[in-house]
Amino acid sequence: MELAYALIIGTLTASGIYLVLRARTFPVVVGLTLLSYGVNLFLFATGRLATGGQPIIGSTEQYADPLPQALVLTAIVIGFAMTAFVVVLALRNQADNEDDHVDGRKREIHTDIEEKEESGR
Amino acid sequence: MITTALHITIAMVTLAVLLNVYRLIKGPDAPDRILALDTLYVNAIALIILLGIALGTRLYMEAALLIAVMGFVGTVAMAKYLKRGSVIE
Amino acid sequence: MTLSLVVLLPFLGAIAAPLFAQAGRTAIAIASSVPALIALAMLFPHWTTLAEGGVFQESHSWLPAIGISLSFRLDGLSLLFALLILVIGLLIILYARYYLKPYENVGKFYALLLCFKGAMLGIVLSSNLLLMLVFWELTSLVSFLLISFWNQKQDARRGARMALAVTGGGGLALLAGILIIGRIVGSYELDDVLAAADLIKAHELYPFALTLVLLGAFTKSAQFPFHFWLPHAMQAPTPVSAYLHSATMVKAGIFLMARLYPVLAGTDQWFFMVSFTGMVTLLIGAYVALFKHDLKGLLAHSTVSHLGLITLLFGMNTQLAAVAALFHVINHATFKASLFMAAGIIDHETGTRDMRRINGLWRFMPHTATLAMVAASSMAGVPLLNGFLSKEMFFAESLSLNLPGIWAYLPPLVATVAGIFAVAYSARFIHDVFFNGKPVDLPIYPPQEPPRYMKIPVEILVFACVMVGMFPAISIGPLLHAAAFATLNGDVPEYHLAILHGFNLPLLMSFLAFFGGLLMYSQRQRFFDFHARFKEIDEKAVFEKVAMWLEDRAAAITARLENGSLQRYAMLLVASAVVVALSPIERLGIFIGSNGLSPIDWPTLIGAAVLVLTALGTAALHRDRFYALVMLSVVGLLVALTFARFSAPDLAMTQLSVEVVTIVLLMLALYYMPSWTPIETSWPRRLRDLTIALTAGAGMTIITLAMLTQPFDSISSYFIANSKPGGGGTNVVNVILVDFRGFDTLGEITVLAIAALGIYAMLKNTALTPPPGDGLGHPWTRDAHPLMLKQIARPMLPLALMVSLYIFLRGHNLPGGGFIAGLITAVALVLQYIASGIGWTEDRIPMRYHNVIGLGLLFATIAGAGSLAFGYPFLTSAFGYITWPVVGKFEVASAMVFDLGVYLTVVGATLLALVSIGKLSPHSAIKSTKGGM
Amino acid sequence: MLARIGLPQPFLSLVLFLVWQLLSDGISGGSVVMGAILAWALPLLTRGFWPERPAIVKGWLLPLYVLRVLLDIVVASLAVARLVLGTRKPRPAFISYPISLEHPLAITMLASTISLTPGTVSADVSDDQRLLLIHALDVDDEQEVIDAIRQRYEKPLQEIFQ
Amino acid sequence: MSPIAEYLIAGLLLIGGAFTLIGAIGLARMPDFYTRLHAPTKATTVGVGAIMLASISYSSYQGAGIDTAELLITVFLFMTAPVSANILAKSAMHLGVKHMPETRGKPWDQ
Amino acid sequence: MNHWLTAPILIPLLGGIIQIFIGYAPISLRRTLALATTVLLLASTIALLALANDGNYRVYAFGNWVPPFGIVLVLDRLAALMLLMTAVLAFFAHLYAIHRADESSRQFHALFLFQLMGLNIAFLTGDLFNLFVAFEVLLIASYGLLMQGSGTERTVPSLHYVVLNLVGSSLFLISVGMIYSVTGTLNMADLAAKVPLVSPEDQPLLQAGGLILLVVFGLKAAILPLCFWLPRAYGNATAPVAALFAVMTKVGFYAIVRVFTLIFGPNAGPLANLGLDWLFVLALATLAMGVIGALGARNLRTLITWQVIISVGTLLAAIGLGTEEGTSAALFYMLNTTWIVGGLFLVVDLVAGQRGSAADRIVTAPKMHNRTFLSVLFLLGAVAAVGLPPLSGFFAKLLILQSATPGPQMGWLWSVLIGGSFFTLIAYSRAGSIVFWRTVEGHISKPAPLTKPVTVAASGLIGMAIAIVLLAGPISAYVDATAAQLFNTSEYLNVLNIPVVAEGL
Ligand code: NA
Ligand code: NA
């Protein structure tokens, strides 16, 4: 069980980081989402894995560690807020640069085209 | 006997999940993928209910309800995107 | 009090003087003279004590932690310099009154001049090395402003910058040197340092301290190879040059050598560093001075040369040489200040400083010419003038140096050659300016004598030259003795101040220099021709070039590193985390803790496999953005199932709701973006990214594995035990959120609220044109709101609200709570937006989302603050059970109000964010009249 | 009449009341009181979203209809199962079905019923709400399908929605 | 728990599992999008419905009283599945997704 | 329990909530209320500093839960110093903002106040996870503030800033997770007690967690190689925002000081002084990088942004010495650099407003209307920033130089710090002399007016350079005591023993 779980976290982290390192805003946002999934699962697992141990008093005999669950809940909400913000920022980038490159490449591309046009003439 | 039936059912639903994933990856068109995802949501509901039966708890029932709601909204949003581009306008 | 007041007065004057600027130049000159006059009056009574080698001390504690105190010390040495500063300063003030034009900013000029005077007095009177350094750097700063007084001239700006760089930089070296001395001695007080002279010289850090201190002294005193700043500082108004480069600024370095003479001198290292530097400077300055056509340039290089002479004397490591050095300090100050002033008068009256144009002024201004010629003669070392006396002492000392072998001839040879040059450039100053035919093309013609009072300072100084030259023992003897006494720590050698010491070798050298110099001047054209063969180096241009080169290099390096590439920065961040974690993880290896691995069931395994597969798929197929989103949804769903599988129903629900909202959000964004991601990164770069990503993933796998299999003990048992009795709820996670760690939750909803507000603000005036179709050639359809969806969506709203309420109410005891309930409500409303559009929906929503957010935060805060009224800390919860007929027993908890705040914030924030994006759409032209936003 | 006492959508209120009982931990005094409050408050709160007059006239006929549909679903599911598992190729068709219902909700219910019952999916409703596009999985004769739908589902719906 | 109840629950479970699986098989096997659309909308709905019934029966036989949240989920699924199918079909028609050549009739322009 | 401990958090929170509600009220009302909030905050932080100055720890247990189970605020000298420093900076920045910068959006004041709330939580909290939450609050507000203002040039730098910090937040969570997974606690005092006792098998996890945490704080502090996002982000923010952001890097610095003295400090057993050797080297490299950047800057704003990085390098180098003296010196320096850099951002904005299209670029431009006033402010700021006497920067640098003990470390620190001062001196003198002196005839027609608020704000912050010198004695005594308190970690552990309120009123 633990190995499978560890591999899940590893995969999510690796996929997330690879996407975060891309050059366009959209994959970066997707990567951040994947990364936060991995991180949340990791944080959750700091309380170790429990089956049928919902931390609802009276529902079971052995309770899973509730603290990491609360922390992850907070982390999810904050992560959601942050994702929303960065998505909108990506939109602003698109609006301001007419391009979704993370470095806002509009001008360079435009000048490239202009240069080509001039040399063509 | 219920336990055996439960295990068989879980196995069948798990297999169904795999088939869904197959369609999701295979496509070939975007609506196929959304359809696969939608089905996956419904199968997830089944899995959660089965988990509740297996664990003898009803604490996951609301989670199942939530999957139903969220799966629907997700599907609608995706399908609308394909058709209309702007999901909210 | 006296000493600190002496230092303070000029600064006070600097504040007061500009107030008199309106009243005219005379008024401000008089006002500016007051501090110096008071100071002289205050110092005068101490003269007798000081002449006998007495010392006045005054100390106020300031910052003991740093070792800096307001300690001042007046002894012979500081008195000598203080007098130079004050007296010449007064003359300069008088001179400047006539030099400056009425329209110039005289207020600023006098204020800066007084600041400078105060800083100089601070240097010479400080008895704490750090305090001295404060004033030292202050002189650099103020001189920067003085040199650039005419800052509209490029040369003035550049000269000032260069001076600041050299002297300020030297000051930094001096700082390090002083810090080392302070560390060796354990104090920065001069008394302690002087007492620890042997300790310092024996210390292993002595070479460092010496080098650094000398760097400070040499830069300030314009010693080779730092001499280049001084001639360019001549861009300053002439009163400034006269003051800074005769008596003050450049003498600060000399003062420093004198002050620390007992502490640092006497070693071979001192000898070689100081005497060699002085020698080179002496020669270079003298040589270059001859060829300068600029009147002030000649004087500036001559100053460099004389400073070299004084430095050389200090470097000789003999007491007599030190006395000679001090004597020359006085003499140089007097004749050089008067020469600068004379040059200023000439400049003032002719409009140029170019000696090739200035000729034959004797006929136009004989009075000035006489004064200048006397002063120049003193500079040349003509007998009966003060310059001759100290030069004789210098020649004598150069002969008495006991260098081995042939090196013994070097000092006298250098001294004589330098003397020849000095006579030659002095002769040029006299002949080329006042005789040598007629003026050429002067901007102001005919030149006239300057105003009467402008000459008085020159007259006084020239008078001093003559007096000292003729009656040295009477005029300057006691002061020199007192200074020497202080410099040498009481160890003053026998010496005689007389006009002539008989016919001896030094006198012969003087004759040699005198006639050699005249001969050289008469043959000047040959020398000029010879000199013209070398390209003249403009140090300012070189400095400027070096500075520009530095800046360009710096800009290039910066641009290379800070290249504006997020990919680079993100890579650095991730790589940093990987690198620091590498060694502990390596140490860990594939570690299975003592709890071992537990068996896995098939459904979980398959779920895990699907999760891994879709996560990798999302990354691998990310270029097809919609496809990636679908994959991402599956990942999100499976993460939720994972939470459910491992006993976290609350998390599963939260994850589910958040995930759907996130997907909607991403799709809203995707509408305006390309559907495909192009390949832009080269494959080695992608390989590098892949390596980093895989390393990070492997690291996380190893860590998770080790962590999950290790036994552990946490504070959680407390939460489980106290959740019901202390928090009133059986859902421990919820009780943690709203009670045990309610403060986290308050922060969390604040984040949500701020995010929504920020998003709203960011999109307020954004215009985005969506692409006409989906990128695959399909234009978007016409109908936005299909019938079935619209019909089904409506009953969902009240149903969803009911479910929200249900989830909200049970949250304290069972899975659920304000956050999840809020998301359900939000999603139900989002469904309305999707099904029926923004205009339709907003007309039916009674409240602005901003206010919903505000209410949410307010509820949460009020719920938390309620406990304050009962004397309990913020966020202390209270709960109780109420029994009503029919309804039965139910729980009422303050945490519910808090949770209501969470609910409202979530609803408001989620909708504000999503709808703000939706409103970008050109189709949402039918904006609502009220509601929503 | 009911609208005047704050029940603009009586049928909705009833459904809400029942749903609350479903959600609650068994039926109790508390759940009834709360259910009643919600059944009254929620429709009022969301009144703006229901601009039309109440649609369902003969609500008591609805359970019967639902039961029939459920039965059809179960029975016909088997047919689809056979097709899915078998080797025979399906014979699909797009069928345009002329709607005689008028109320949008009624049309929606009909379309939903068609989709839920195996073998047919409502693919689209025309803009003028006169035609329904049905995709049938395995049919010989399109008219047969149309008639069956008309008889089994549209007629009863017409009665409910008058 | 009585044996009949056990049989009933086990039966419901197996039926539910079977239909869920059949729906998935249909999704995987059917030749074009429109035919695939049939499988999950019903088979899966029926399957999950059966599992819900099993769950309701199981928990009520466990003596926890009748808890009917499952019913709500099922109703919800029945309400939404046709809408999902409808809007998916519309998007498929819009994109001109290929259908079997044997299909009679034409999809509508969107 | 002293309820005043919550004042620096609740005051801006309530002020921010009010701003949300009155977003559409007249701007004068919004300004008045917002500024009143900041003034109130300033007053409360002064009170807290007076309180903390007795050297005792004050603990506030939220929800009346005993530590380590609930979240606690801990007020000590360091926290009080950070609070006051921030409040002073915020007051002047806010004052400057009400001139015009707040007109760009109705959310400005709310964001500004929430930013302060986040900062203050970060300084006060005694809980590692709550520190994460505080970081998120201040970050999200800073994202919003960064995007204030018109024009498109700040979008890309903001995007970079946000994405990097999101990755940083993930790393923060990972490290918190690692630390919790070993120690089972989040309270800093409890962590300090438990870290030394960790078993050898668990040490690698804890070490990795601690080091990743250092990376996270290093990102906030903008230490090399994690500093490159900063110049463009700050360089494109509106002036009051940039000024306020002078404190943002200090949050990273604060977190490093707090966590790496208390939890991984000298008493952490096998993990004692974790990462300290890395820190020193990287700090010096950061300092050097900052100097290079400043030297190559083509406009004043960029110059100041690199000054921020120079400050960070200097601060962390002093901390990297790992001594009480070094820490004390760093704290003294921090006050100076934070206020001065903030002030310089404001001055540069005023300068830019008077130079037409040349703005703050280091080029020839028409003469400014208020050249004398602005040049004096710039001169004072530059002198204080470079560290020349007689202003505060000199004493701060002196303290840092003195805090090194002879050895290779001292050699490196002195060379880089003194060499860096030399080159920044060149950079500032060149920039200043060109901008203020190299002018063409005439003035631009419509310069931005120097209204009272902006004048007071800019001179107020720059004036701190003099105020610090005048108060150098008390300040130096305070930071000495602060460093001593920091290094006496055993006292901090008493936080765990505070009683909760047994019975209310
Ligand atoms: Na001449
Ligand atoms: Na698109």
XYZ file of C-alpha atoms in Angstrom, chain F residues 82-375:
294
model
C 9.199 43.571 13.008
C 5.695 44.829 13.737
C 6.791 48.345 14.430
C 9.133 48.473 11.475
C 6.354 47.306 9.193
C 3.798 49.686 10.653
C 6.062 52.684 10.206
C 6.827 51.743 6.637
C 3.176 51.013 5.968
C 2.068 54.325 7.386
C 4.258 56.319 5.042
C 3.537 54.106 2.053
C -0.160 54.415 2.736
C 0.117 58.149 3.117
C 1.826 58.268 -0.235
C -0.829 56.056 -1.773
C -3.721 58.345 -0.910
C -2.200 60.887 -3.217
C -3.228 59.037 -6.354
C -2.090 55.441 -6.420
C -5.263 54.232 -4.729
C -7.451 55.490 -7.527
C -6.572 52.663 -9.861
C -8.983 50.279 -8.195
C -11.584 50.226 -5.472
C -9.858 47.300 -3.852
C -6.582 49.061 -3.152
C -7.103 49.834 0.508
C -8.601 46.459 1.299
C -5.638 44.730 -0.313
C -3.219 47.028 1.432
C -4.717 46.353 4.838
C -4.961 42.614 4.304
C -1.338 42.670 3.279
C -0.511 44.187 6.650
C -2.636 41.616 8.395
C -0.725 38.811 6.728
C 2.606 40.367 7.580
C 1.653 40.828 11.190
C 0.417 37.278 11.538
C 3.707 36.060 10.151
C 5.634 38.045 12.733
C 3.503 37.015 15.664
C 2.615 33.419 15.086
C 4.221 30.662 17.058
C 2.934 27.912 14.830
C 4.659 26.601 11.741
C 1.546 25.856 9.727
C -0.022 29.123 10.723
C 3.119 30.746 9.386
C 2.267 29.130 6.081
C -1.221 30.579 6.232
C 0.199 33.977 7.089
C 2.512 33.748 4.109
C -0.416 32.965 1.878
C -2.424 35.890 3.191
C 0.383 38.300 2.615
C 1.244 36.783 -0.732
C -2.234 36.843 -2.189
C -2.610 40.433 -1.076
C 0.737 41.238 -2.591
C -0.312 39.663 -5.880
C -3.317 41.917 -5.909
C -1.284 44.969 -4.996
C 1.338 44.240 -7.613
C -1.296 44.349 -10.304
C -2.562 47.750 -9.203
C -2.160 50.550 -11.667
C -2.744 51.013 -15.313
C -0.712 49.726 -18.212
C 0.397 46.298 -19.224
C 4.025 46.226 -18.212
C 3.501 44.712 -14.800
C 1.576 41.666 -15.914
C 4.460 39.412 -16.839
C 6.606 40.197 -13.794
C 3.570 39.613 -11.600
C 2.917 36.326 -13.309
C 6.461 35.239 -12.608
C 6.197 36.337 -9.021
C 2.938 34.497 -8.514
C 3.977 31.261 -10.193
C 7.253 31.108 -8.310
C 5.522 31.743 -5.042
C 2.948 29.090 -5.779
C 5.751 26.607 -6.264
C 7.237 28.020 -3.093
C 3.997 27.402 -1.232
C 4.038 23.802 -2.381
C 7.563 23.451 -1.091
C 6.508 25.033 2.186
C 3.756 22.469 2.612
C 6.112 19.649 1.746
C 8.593 20.782 4.346
C 5.937 21.320 6.985
C 4.705 17.837 6.181
C 8.152 16.332 6.566
C 8.655 18.073 9.871
C 5.246 17.080 11.175
C 5.641 13.513 9.988
C 8.646 13.162 12.266
C 7.825 15.363 15.226
C 4.042 15.126 15.253
C 3.664 18.768 16.174
C 3.447 22.226 14.613
C 3.983 24.573 17.513
C 7.391 26.173 17.178
C 8.275 25.851 20.825
C 7.204 22.250 20.803
C 9.242 21.702 17.669
C 12.241 23.280 19.317
C 11.814 20.833 22.157
C 11.344 17.811 19.949
C 13.820 18.330 17.141
C 16.914 17.601 19.244
C 15.412 14.297 20.358
C 14.634 12.913 16.921
C 15.844 9.389 16.253
C 18.637 8.803 13.731
C 16.285 7.079 11.259
C 14.045 10.123 11.223
C 16.822 12.642 10.922
C 17.140 12.621 7.126
C 13.458 13.469 6.766
C 13.719 16.281 9.232
C 16.892 17.550 7.653
C 15.390 17.512 4.183
C 12.325 19.285 5.547
C 14.411 21.932 7.245
C 16.532 22.560 4.190
C 13.561 22.812 1.858
C 12.083 25.271 4.313
C 15.245 27.275 3.944
C 14.739 27.299 0.181
C 11.194 28.559 0.679
C 12.288 31.354 2.974
C 15.176 32.017 0.634
C 12.710 32.579 -2.176
C 10.741 35.098 -0.136
C 13.917 36.775 0.977
C 15.192 36.734 -2.623
C 18.505 35.092 -2.041
C 20.639 33.951 -4.966
C 19.740 31.989 -7.105
C 16.122 32.711 -6.184
C 16.258 36.471 -6.493
C 15.801 37.152 -10.182
C 12.053 37.566 -10.045
C 12.375 40.563 -7.795
C 13.776 43.431 -9.860
C 11.063 43.412 -12.474
C 8.256 42.697 -10.053
C 9.199 45.541 -7.749
C 10.372 47.684 -10.603
C 6.940 47.681 -12.196
C 4.800 48.015 -9.101
C 3.306 51.377 -8.234
C 5.487 53.372 -5.897
C 3.651 52.897 -2.601
C 3.351 49.202 -3.291
C 7.035 48.916 -4.084
C 7.763 50.851 -0.922
C 5.628 48.552 1.161
C 7.278 45.588 -0.510
C 10.555 46.675 0.979
C 9.336 44.682 3.932
C 8.404 41.580 1.957
C 11.908 40.238 1.654
C 12.295 40.896 5.345
C 9.529 38.412 6.010
C 11.727 35.749 4.491
C 14.591 37.067 6.527
C 12.467 37.033 9.668
C 11.328 33.494 9.037
C 14.900 32.349 8.577
C 15.954 34.053 11.778
C 13.044 32.672 13.728
C 13.054 29.119 12.495
C 16.766 28.711 12.155
C 17.574 30.030 15.588
C 14.692 28.436 17.434
C 13.991 25.123 15.740
C 17.183 24.375 13.866
C 19.358 26.656 15.933
C 22.431 25.976 18.035
C 20.481 23.730 20.412
C 18.985 21.476 17.771
C 21.241 18.549 18.574
C 22.452 16.740 15.484
C 20.671 19.211 13.259
C 22.144 22.251 14.958
C 22.689 25.292 12.741
C 21.155 23.555 9.784
C 22.052 25.172 6.489
C 23.999 27.969 8.082
C 27.138 27.395 6.047
C 25.135 27.436 2.830
C 23.419 30.561 3.925
C 26.554 32.566 4.465
C 28.058 31.748 1.094
C 24.830 32.324 -0.784
C 24.219 35.549 1.065
C 27.553 36.940 -0.036
C 26.866 35.826 -3.579
C 23.489 37.559 -3.360
C 25.143 40.690 -2.157
C 27.584 40.571 -5.054
C 24.765 39.950 -7.502
C 22.865 42.887 -6.097
C 25.863 45.121 -6.572
C 26.318 43.970 -10.145
C 22.654 44.594 -10.822
C 22.805 48.045 -9.275
C 25.861 48.904 -11.290
C 24.187 47.865 -14.505
C 20.854 49.531 -13.779
C 19.553 51.802 -16.507
C 16.907 53.459 -14.434
C 16.553 54.553 -10.859
C 13.800 52.147 -9.991
C 15.840 49.179 -11.106
C 18.742 50.508 -9.114
C 16.617 50.534 -5.984
C 15.275 47.057 -6.654
C 18.814 45.746 -6.752
C 19.430 47.638 -3.570
C 16.737 45.425 -2.080
C 18.787 42.413 -3.083
C 21.963 43.954 -1.724
C 20.146 44.416 1.564
C 19.038 40.826 1.597
C 22.551 39.595 0.977
C 23.921 41.810 3.696
C 21.290 40.790 6.201
C 21.661 37.100 5.612
C 25.429 37.248 5.550
C 25.299 38.694 9.032
C 22.855 36.003 10.094
C 25.056 33.411 8.412
C 27.797 34.242 10.894
C 25.642 32.415 13.388
C 26.527 34.726 16.242
C 24.537 36.909 18.556
C 26.527 39.935 17.434
C 25.838 39.170 13.809
C 22.131 38.853 14.447
C 22.005 42.058 16.410
C 23.865 43.876 13.657
C 21.540 42.425 11.046
C 18.490 43.671 12.904
C 19.923 47.141 13.159
C 20.729 47.082 9.468
C 17.267 45.802 8.674
C 15.550 48.844 10.155
C 17.767 51.121 8.153
C 17.493 49.337 4.852
C 13.770 48.688 4.988
C 12.789 52.249 5.605
C 15.383 53.767 3.337
C 14.668 51.514 0.403
C 10.966 52.162 0.880
C 11.660 55.875 0.943
C 13.845 55.666 -2.137
C 11.058 53.995 -4.085
C 8.849 56.943 -3.232
C 11.502 59.520 -4.058
C 12.227 57.883 -7.370
C 8.544 57.991 -8.184
C 8.427 61.688 -7.431
C 11.499 62.211 -9.578
C 9.976 60.233 -12.415
C 6.845 62.353 -12.227
C 8.846 65.479 -12.928
C 10.868 64.287 -15.870
C 8.233 63.675 -18.492
C 8.893 60.800 -20.807
C 12.379 60.304 -19.407
C 10.701 59.226 -16.154
C 13.251 57.487 -13.974
C 15.630 56.486 -16.728
C 19.208 57.548 -16.140
C 19.381 59.890 -19.106
C 19.407 63.589 -19.852
C 16.035 65.236 -19.343
C 14.520 68.638 -18.717
C 15.289 70.131 -15.357
C 12.914 69.214 -12.563
C 10.793 71.824 -10.895
C 11.574 70.693 -7.389
C 15.101 69.603 -8.115
C 16.703 70.800 -4.915
C 14.212 69.147 -2.624
C 14.193 65.888 -4.524
C 17.941 65.771 -4.947
